[in-house]
Amino acid sequence: VYYEKALHSAHETGNLTGEANVLSILAQNTLLQGDYGRALAYFDKSLDLLEHTDEPAQLASIHLSLCAIFRDLGDYTQAEKHLTEATNLLPSEGGEEVRTGLRGWFCLYQNDPQRAKKWFLEYLTEIRKYQSSELEADVFTALGYACLRSDHPAEAAGFFQKALESRQTPMQPHGIA
């Protein structure tokens, strides 16, 4: 009910980024329930909204989430498409932390979740300097995917819960140019 109200409010006020954020939260919630179809629908709606904003980091995050989902579903063509979209959206200059995050995603994409988790934990440490709840939530989501791929569902659920909690805190400026 809370998310439905937040979604309605963001839509009524024309806050595309806010609406996209709520849809991402709903997608993560449905992933926790194992409903990939609904999660994909929420992420697709979020993508549609973010394409009308100046939010490349959030667009990249959604594409990375879609990459992981399609990888889990065995649709490697779609997974690769979304991974490519995400990397094309990332800034050419952004520091080592961007490369660290990408290393994690590449390891996950190559079916090496243990190494991916190592990179994502390092990435989490590196991005904390930006004090961005959105970036932190993205990394917790990535860690959740890595744990799911490592057959550690309880640990994955903990990371997904941290992602949801991070997204519910007030947004801070990104700091990545």
JSON list of C-alpha atoms in Angstrom, two decimals:
[
{"chain": "A", "resi": 1, "resn": "VAL", "atom": "CA", "xyz": [0.00, 0.00, 0.00]},
{"chain": "A", "resi": 2, "resn": "TYR", "atom": "CA", "xyz": [2.85, 2.41, 0.88]},
{"chain": "A", "resi": 3, "resn": "TYR", "atom": "CA", "xyz": [4.55, 1.87, -2.48]},
{"chain": "A", "resi": 4, "resn": "GLU", "atom": "CA", "xyz": [1.28, 2.23, -4.37]},
{"chain": "A", "resi": 5, "resn": "LYS", "atom": "CA", "xyz": [0.73, 5.61, -2.68]},
{"chain": "A", "resi": 6, "resn": "ALA", "atom": "CA", "xyz": [4.31, 6.68, -3.38]},
{"chain": "A", "resi": 7, "resn": "LEU", "atom": "CA", "xyz": [3.98, 5.59, -7.01]},
{"chain": "A", "resi": 8, "resn": "HIS", "atom": "CA", "xyz": [0.70, 7.47, -7.40]},
{"chain": "A", "resi": 9, "resn": "SER", "atom": "CA", "xyz": [2.16, 10.59, -5.75]},
{"chain": "A", "resi": 10, "resn": "ALA", "atom": "CA", "xyz": [5.26, 10.58, -7.95]},
{"chain": "A", "resi": 11, "resn": "HIS", "atom": "CA", "xyz": [3.12, 10.08, -11.04]},
{"chain": "A", "resi": 12, "resn": "GLU", "atom": "CA", "xyz": [0.68, 12.85, -10.11]},
{"chain": "A", "resi": 13, "resn": "THR", "atom": "CA", "xyz": [3.51, 15.34, -9.51]},
{"chain": "A", "resi": 14, "resn": "GLY", "atom": "CA", "xyz": [5.36, 14.39, -12.68]},
{"chain": "A", "resi": 15, "resn": "ASN", "atom": "CA", "xyz": [8.39, 13.16, -10.72]},
{"chain": "A", "resi": 16, "resn": "LEU", "atom": "CA", "xyz": [9.71, 10.65, -13.27]},
{"chain": "A", "resi": 17, "resn": "THR", "atom": "CA", "xyz": [12.81, 9.79, -11.25]},
{"chain": "A", "resi": 18, "resn": "GLY", "atom": "CA", "xyz": [10.75, 9.21, -8.10]},
{"chain": "A", "resi": 19, "resn": "GLU", "atom": "CA", "xyz": [8.28, 7.07, -10.01]},
{"chain": "A", "resi": 20, "resn": "ALA", "atom": "CA", "xyz": [11.16, 5.05, -11.50]},
{"chain": "A", "resi": 21, "resn": "ASN", "atom": "CA", "xyz": [12.69, 4.58, -8.03]},
{"chain": "A", "resi": 22, "resn": "VAL", "atom": "CA", "xyz": [9.44, 3.23, -6.61]},
{"chain": "A", "resi": 23, "resn": "LEU", "atom": "CA", "xyz": [9.10, 0.87, -9.58]},
{"chain": "A", "resi": 24, "resn": "SER", "atom": "CA", "xyz": [12.65, -0.38, -8.90]},
{"chain": "A", "resi": 25, "resn": "ILE", "atom": "CA", "xyz": [11.72, -1.07, -5.27]},
{"chain": "A", "resi": 26, "resn": "LEU", "atom": "CA", "xyz": [8.64, -2.96, -6.41]},
{"chain": "A", "resi": 27, "resn": "ALA", "atom": "CA", "xyz": [10.82, -4.94, -8.83]},
{"chain": "A", "resi": 28, "resn": "GLN", "atom": "CA", "xyz": [13.18, -5.89, -6.02]},
{"chain": "A", "resi": 29, "resn": "ASN", "atom": "CA", "xyz": [10.27, -6.91, -3.80]},
{"chain": "A", "resi": 30, "resn": "THR", "atom": "CA", "xyz": [8.89, -9.17, -6.51]},
{"chain": "A", "resi": 31, "resn": "LEU", "atom": "CA", "xyz": [12.34, -10.67, -7.07]},
{"chain": "A", "resi": 32, "resn": "LEU", "atom": "CA", "xyz": [12.40, -11.63, -3.40]},
{"chain": "A", "resi": 33, "resn": "GLN", "atom": "CA", "xyz": [9.12, -13.45, -4.04]},
{"chain": "A", "resi": 34, "resn": "GLY", "atom": "CA", "xyz": [10.64, -15.18, -7.07]},
{"chain": "A", "resi": 35, "resn": "ASP", "atom": "CA", "xyz": [8.32, -13.45, -9.54]},
{"chain": "A", "resi": 36, "resn": "TYR", "atom": "CA", "xyz": [10.70, -12.65, -12.39]},
{"chain": "A", "resi": 37, "resn": "GLY", "atom": "CA", "xyz": [7.89, -11.74, -14.78]},
{"chain": "A", "resi": 38, "resn": "ARG", "atom": "CA", "xyz": [6.50, -8.95, -12.61]},
{"chain": "A", "resi": 39, "resn": "ALA", "atom": "CA", "xyz": [10.02, -7.79, -11.72]},
{"chain": "A", "resi": 40, "resn": "LEU", "atom": "CA", "xyz": [10.85, -7.48, -15.42]},
{"chain": "A", "resi": 41, "resn": "ALA", "atom": "CA", "xyz": [7.65, -5.50, -16.00]},
{"chain": "A", "resi": 42, "resn": "TYR", "atom": "CA", "xyz": [8.49, -3.08, -13.17]},
{"chain": "A", "resi": 43, "resn": "PHE", "atom": "CA", "xyz": [12.07, -2.65, -14.38]},
{"chain": "A", "resi": 44, "resn": "ASP", "atom": "CA", "xyz": [10.85, -2.08, -17.96]},
{"chain": "A", "resi": 45, "resn": "LYS", "atom": "CA", "xyz": [8.47, 0.66, -16.77]},
{"chain": "A", "resi": 46, "resn": "SER", "atom": "CA", "xyz": [11.30, 2.18, -14.73]},
{"chain": "A", "resi": 47, "resn": "LEU", "atom": "CA", "xyz": [13.55, 2.17, -17.82]},
{"chain": "A", "resi": 48, "resn": "ASP", "atom": "CA", "xyz": [10.85, 3.85, -19.90]},
{"chain": "A", "resi": 49, "resn": "LEU", "atom": "CA", "xyz": [10.55, 6.65, -17.35]},
{"chain": "A", "resi": 50, "resn": "LEU", "atom": "CA", "xyz": [14.28, 7.12, -16.81]},
{"chain": "A", "resi": 51, "resn": "GLU", "atom": "CA", "xyz": [14.90, 7.47, -20.54]},
{"chain": "A", "resi": 52, "resn": "HIS", "atom": "CA", "xyz": [13.10, 10.83, -20.25]},
{"chain": "A", "resi": 53, "resn": "THR", "atom": "CA", "xyz": [15.41, 12.06, -17.48]},
{"chain": "A", "resi": 54, "resn": "ASP", "atom": "CA", "xyz": [19.07, 12.91, -17.08]},
{"chain": "A", "resi": 55, "resn": "GLU", "atom": "CA", "xyz": [19.85, 9.93, -14.85]},
{"chain": "A", "resi": 56, "resn": "PRO", "atom": "CA", "xyz": [22.44, 7.77, -16.66]},
{"chain": "A", "resi": 57, "resn": "ALA", "atom": "CA", "xyz": [23.67, 6.10, -13.47]},
{"chain": "A", "resi": 58, "resn": "GLN", "atom": "CA", "xyz": [20.15, 4.97, -12.59]},
{"chain": "A", "resi": 59, "resn": "LEU", "atom": "CA", "xyz": [19.54, 3.80, -16.15]},
{"chain": "A", "resi": 60, "resn": "ALA", "atom": "CA", "xyz": [22.78, 1.81, -16.00]},
{"chain": "A", "resi": 61, "resn": "SER", "atom": "CA", "xyz": [21.71, 0.30, -12.68]},
{"chain": "A", "resi": 62, "resn": "ILE", "atom": "CA", "xyz": [18.40, -0.89, -14.12]},
{"chain": "A", "resi": 63, "resn": "HIS", "atom": "CA", "xyz": [20.18, -2.36, -17.15]},
{"chain": "A", "resi": 64, "resn": "LEU", "atom": "CA", "xyz": [22.57, -4.22, -14.83]},
{"chain": "A", "resi": 65, "resn": "SER", "atom": "CA", "xyz": [19.63, -5.57, -12.83]},
{"chain": "A", "resi": 66, "resn": "LEU", "atom": "CA", "xyz": [17.99, -6.71, -16.07]},
{"chain": "A", "resi": 67, "resn": "CYS", "atom": "CA", "xyz": [21.27, -8.30, -17.14]},
{"chain": "A", "resi": 68, "resn": "ALA", "atom": "CA", "xyz": [21.35, -10.37, -13.96]},
{"chain": "A", "resi": 69, "resn": "ILE", "atom": "CA", "xyz": [17.70, -11.41, -14.27]},
{"chain": "A", "resi": 70, "resn": "PHE", "atom": "CA", "xyz": [18.06, -12.48, -17.89]},
{"chain": "A", "resi": 71, "resn": "ARG", "atom": "CA", "xyz": [21.24, -14.34, -16.98]},
{"chain": "A", "resi": 72, "resn": "ASP", "atom": "CA", "xyz": [19.30, -16.20, -14.27]},
{"chain": "A", "resi": 73, "resn": "LEU", "atom": "CA", "xyz": [16.56, -16.98, -16.78]},
{"chain": "A", "resi": 74, "resn": "GLY", "atom": "CA", "xyz": [19.13, -18.31, -19.26]},
{"chain": "A", "resi": 75, "resn": "ASP", "atom": "CA", "xyz": [18.46, -15.61, -21.86]},
{"chain": "A", "resi": 76, "resn": "TYR", "atom": "CA", "xyz": [22.11, -14.76, -22.54]},
{"chain": "A", "resi": 77, "resn": "THR", "atom": "CA", "xyz": [21.33, -12.60, -25.57]},
{"chain": "A", "resi": 78, "resn": "GLN", "atom": "CA", "xyz": [19.17, -10.26, -23.50]},
{"chain": "A", "resi": 79, "resn": "ALA", "atom": "CA", "xyz": [21.65, -10.38, -20.61]},
{"chain": "A", "resi": 80, "resn": "GLU", "atom": "CA", "xyz": [24.48, -9.32, -22.88]},
{"chain": "A", "resi": 81, "resn": "LYS", "atom": "CA", "xyz": [22.32, -6.60, -24.46]},
{"chain": "A", "resi": 82, "resn": "HIS", "atom": "CA", "xyz": [21.58, -5.05, -21.05]},
{"chain": "A", "resi": 83, "resn": "LEU", "atom": "CA", "xyz": [25.19, -5.37, -19.90]},
{"chain": "A", "resi": 84, "resn": "THR", "atom": "CA", "xyz": [26.29, -3.50, -23.03]},
{"chain": "A", "resi": 85, "resn": "GLU", "atom": "CA", "xyz": [23.61, -0.83, -22.48]},
{"chain": "A", "resi": 86, "resn": "ALA", "atom": "CA", "xyz": [24.78, -0.36, -18.91]},
{"chain": "A", "resi": 87, "resn": "THR", "atom": "CA", "xyz": [28.44, -0.01, -19.80]},
{"chain": "A", "resi": 88, "resn": "ASN", "atom": "CA", "xyz": [27.60, 2.46, -22.58]},
{"chain": "A", "resi": 89, "resn": "LEU", "atom": "CA", "xyz": [25.78, 4.66, -20.07]},
{"chain": "A", "resi": 90, "resn": "LEU", "atom": "CA", "xyz": [28.55, 4.76, -17.50]},
{"chain": "A", "resi": 91, "resn": "PRO", "atom": "CA", "xyz": [30.74, 7.86, -17.46]},
{"chain": "A", "resi": 92, "resn": "SER", "atom": "CA", "xyz": [34.10, 7.69, -19.16]},
{"chain": "A", "resi": 93, "resn": "GLU", "atom": "CA", "xyz": [35.60, 9.30, -16.08]},
{"chain": "A", "resi": 94, "resn": "GLY", "atom": "CA", "xyz": [34.39, 8.14, -12.73]},
{"chain": "A", "resi": 95, "resn": "GLY", "atom": "CA", "xyz": [37.31, 6.68, -10.91]},
{"chain": "A", "resi": 96, "resn": "GLU", "atom": "CA", "xyz": [38.33, 3.23, -9.95]},
{"chain": "A", "resi": 97, "resn": "GLU", "atom": "CA", "xyz": [35.03, 2.56, -8.18]},
{"chain": "A", "resi": 98, "resn": "VAL", "atom": "CA", "xyz": [33.16, 2.37, -11.50]},
{"chain": "A", "resi": 99, "resn": "ARG", "atom": "CA", "xyz": [35.67, -0.15, -12.82]},
{"chain": "A", "resi": 100, "resn": "THR", "atom": "CA", "xyz": [35.41, -2.14, -9.59]},
{"chain": "A", "resi": 101, "resn": "GLY", "atom": "CA", "xyz": [31.63, -2.35, -9.92]},
{"chain": "A", "resi": 102, "resn": "LEU", "atom": "CA", "xyz": [31.93, -3.45, -13.53]},
{"chain": "A", "resi": 103, "resn": "ARG", "atom": "CA", "xyz": [34.44, -6.14, -12.59]},
{"chain": "A", "resi": 104, "resn": "GLY", "atom": "CA", "xyz": [31.82, -7.51, -10.22]},
{"chain": "A", "resi": 105, "resn": "TRP", "atom": "CA", "xyz": [29.15, -7.54, -12.90]},
{"chain": "A", "resi": 106, "resn": "PHE", "atom": "CA", "xyz": [31.46, -9.14, -15.43]},
{"chain": "A", "resi": 107, "resn": "CYS", "atom": "CA", "xyz": [32.33, -11.89, -12.93]},
{"chain": "A", "resi": 108, "resn": "LEU", "atom": "CA", "xyz": [28.64, -12.44, -12.25]},
{"chain": "A", "resi": 109, "resn": "TYR", "atom": "CA", "xyz": [27.90, -12.53, -15.96]},
{"chain": "A", "resi": 110, "resn": "GLN", "atom": "CA", "xyz": [30.69, -15.09, -16.42]},
{"chain": "A", "resi": 111, "resn": "ASN", "atom": "CA", "xyz": [29.08, -17.26, -13.72]},
{"chain": "A", "resi": 112, "resn": "ASP", "atom": "CA", "xyz": [31.73, -16.61, -11.08]},
{"chain": "A", "resi": 113, "resn": "PRO", "atom": "CA", "xyz": [29.57, -15.31, -8.20]},
{"chain": "A", "resi": 114, "resn": "GLN", "atom": "CA", "xyz": [32.24, -15.72, -5.53]},
{"chain": "A", "resi": 115, "resn": "ARG", "atom": "CA", "xyz": [34.62, -13.35, -7.32]},
{"chain": "A", "resi": 116, "resn": "ALA", "atom": "CA", "xyz": [31.68, -11.06, -8.12]},
{"chain": "A", "resi": 117, "resn": "LYS", "atom": "CA", "xyz": [30.83, -10.83, -4.42]},
{"chain": "A", "resi": 118, "resn": "LYS", "atom": "CA", "xyz": [34.45, -9.91, -3.62]},
{"chain": "A", "resi": 119, "resn": "TRP", "atom": "CA", "xyz": [34.37, -7.09, -6.20]},
{"chain": "A", "resi": 120, "resn": "PHE", "atom": "CA", "xyz": [30.96, -5.86, -5.04]},
{"chain": "A", "resi": 121, "resn": "LEU", "atom": "CA", "xyz": [32.10, -5.72, -1.41]},
{"chain": "A", "resi": 122, "resn": "GLU", "atom": "CA", "xyz": [35.12, -3.68, -2.52]},
{"chain": "A", "resi": 123, "resn": "TYR", "atom": "CA", "xyz": [32.83, -1.48, -4.61]},
{"chain": "A", "resi": 124, "resn": "LEU", "atom": "CA", "xyz": [30.57, -0.89, -1.59]},
{"chain": "A", "resi": 125, "resn": "THR", "atom": "CA", "xyz": [33.58, 0.35, 0.38]},
{"chain": "A", "resi": 126, "resn": "GLU", "atom": "CA", "xyz": [34.65, 2.64, -2.46]},
{"chain": "A", "resi": 127, "resn": "ILE", "atom": "CA", "xyz": [31.25, 4.25, -3.13]},
{"chain": "A", "resi": 128, "resn": "ARG", "atom": "CA", "xyz": [30.45, 5.02, 0.51]},
{"chain": "A", "resi": 129, "resn": "LYS", "atom": "CA", "xyz": [32.46, 8.24, 0.15]},
{"chain": "A", "resi": 130, "resn": "TYR", "atom": "CA", "xyz": [29.67, 9.57, -2.08]},
{"chain": "A", "resi": 131, "resn": "GLN", "atom": "CA", "xyz": [27.08, 9.14, 0.69]},
{"chain": "A", "resi": 132, "resn": "SER", "atom": "CA", "xyz": [24.49, 8.09, -1.88]},
{"chain": "A", "resi": 133, "resn": "SER", "atom": "CA", "xyz": [21.74, 5.80, -0.68]},
{"chain": "A", "resi": 134, "resn": "GLU", "atom": "CA", "xyz": [20.87, 5.01, -4.32]},
{"chain": "A", "resi": 135, "resn": "LEU", "atom": "CA", "xyz": [24.39, 3.85, -5.19]},
{"chain": "A", "resi": 136, "resn": "GLU", "atom": "CA", "xyz": [24.59, 1.85, -1.98]},
{"chain": "A", "resi": 137, "resn": "ALA", "atom": "CA", "xyz": [21.24, 0.20, -2.77]},
{"chain": "A", "resi": 138, "resn": "ASP", "atom": "CA", "xyz": [22.50, -0.74, -6.23]},
{"chain": "A", "resi": 139, "resn": "VAL", "atom": "CA", "xyz": [25.54, -2.46, -4.72]},
{"chain": "A", "resi": 140, "resn": "PHE", "atom": "CA", "xyz": [23.44, -4.29, -2.13]},
{"chain": "A", "resi": 141, "resn": "THR", "atom": "CA", "xyz": [21.23, -5.50, -5.00]},
{"chain": "A", "resi": 142, "resn": "ALA", "atom": "CA", "xyz": [24.31, -6.71, -6.87]},
{"chain": "A", "resi": 143, "resn": "LEU", "atom": "CA", "xyz": [25.52, -8.52, -3.76]},
{"chain": "A", "resi": 144, "resn": "GLY", "atom": "CA", "xyz": [22.09, -10.15, -3.48]},
{"chain": "A", "resi": 145, "resn": "TYR", "atom": "CA", "xyz": [22.36, -11.42, -7.05]},
{"chain": "A", "resi": 146, "resn": "ALA", "atom": "CA", "xyz": [25.87, -12.76, -6.37]},
{"chain": "A", "resi": 147, "resn": "CYS", "atom": "CA", "xyz": [24.62, -14.63, -3.30]},
{"chain": "A", "resi": 148, "resn": "LEU", "atom": "CA", "xyz": [21.67, -16.07, -5.22]},
{"chain": "A", "resi": 149, "resn": "ARG", "atom": "CA", "xyz": [24.09, -17.30, -7.87]},
{"chain": "A", "resi": 150, "resn": "SER", "atom": "CA", "xyz": [26.27, -18.82, -5.11]},
{"chain": "A", "resi": 151, "resn": "ASP", "atom": "CA", "xyz": [23.25, -20.71, -3.77]},
{"chain": "A", "resi": 152, "resn": "HIS", "atom": "CA", "xyz": [23.07, -18.64, -0.58]},
{"chain": "A", "resi": 153, "resn": "PRO", "atom": "CA", "xyz": [19.43, -17.47, -0.61]},
{"chain": "A", "resi": 154, "resn": "ALA", "atom": "CA", "xyz": [19.34, -16.33, 3.02]},
{"chain": "A", "resi": 155, "resn": "GLU", "atom": "CA", "xyz": [22.37, -14.11, 2.54]},
{"chain": "A", "resi": 156, "resn": "ALA", "atom": "CA", "xyz": [20.87, -12.84, -0.74]},
{"chain": "A", "resi": 157, "resn": "ALA", "atom": "CA", "xyz": [17.63, -11.93, 1.02]},
{"chain": "A", "resi": 158, "resn": "GLY", "atom": "CA", "xyz": [19.65, -9.95, 3.59]},
{"chain": "A", "resi": 159, "resn": "PHE", "atom": "CA", "xyz": [21.37, -7.95, 0.86]},
{"chain": "A", "resi": 160, "resn": "PHE", "atom": "CA", "xyz": [18.09, -7.35, -1.00]},
{"chain": "A", "resi": 161, "resn": "GLN", "atom": "CA", "xyz": [16.56, -6.13, 2.27]},
{"chain": "A", "resi": 162, "resn": "LYS", "atom": "CA", "xyz": [19.49, -3.74, 2.77]},
{"chain": "A", "resi": 163, "resn": "ALA", "atom": "CA", "xyz": [18.93, -2.47, -0.79]},
{"chain": "A", "resi": 164, "resn": "LEU", "atom": "CA", "xyz": [15.28, -1.76, -0.02]},
{"chain": "A", "resi": 165, "resn": "GLU", "atom": "CA", "xyz": [16.19, -0.01, 3.22]},
{"chain": "A", "resi": 166, "resn": "SER", "atom": "CA", "xyz": [18.83, 2.10, 1.44]},
{"chain": "A", "resi": 167, "resn": "ARG", "atom": "CA", "xyz": [16.34, 3.15, -1.21]},
{"chain": "A", "resi": 168, "resn": "GLN", "atom": "CA", "xyz": [13.91, 4.28, 1.48]},
{"chain": "A", "resi": 169, "resn": "THR", "atom": "CA", "xyz": [16.40, 6.76, 2.95]},
{"chain": "A", "resi": 170, "resn": "PRO", "atom": "CA", "xyz": [16.58, 10.31, 1.58]},
{"chain": "A", "resi": 171, "resn": "MET", "atom": "CA", "xyz": [18.52, 10.61, -1.65]},
{"chain": "A", "resi": 172, "resn": "GLN", "atom": "CA", "xyz": [21.95, 12.20, -1.56]},
{"chain": "A", "resi": 173, "resn": "PRO", "atom": "CA", "xyz": [23.88, 13.66, -4.51]},
{"chain": "A", "resi": 174, "resn": "HIS", "atom": "CA", "xyz": [25.74, 11.03, -6.50]},
{"chain": "A", "resi": 175, "resn": "GLY", "atom": "CA", "xyz": [29.13, 12.68, -6.84]},
{"chain": "A", "resi": 176, "resn": "ILE", "atom": "CA", "xyz": [30.16, 10.54, -9.80]},
{"chain": "A", "resi": 177, "resn": "ALA", "atom": "CA", "xyz": [30.61, 12.72, -12.84]}
]
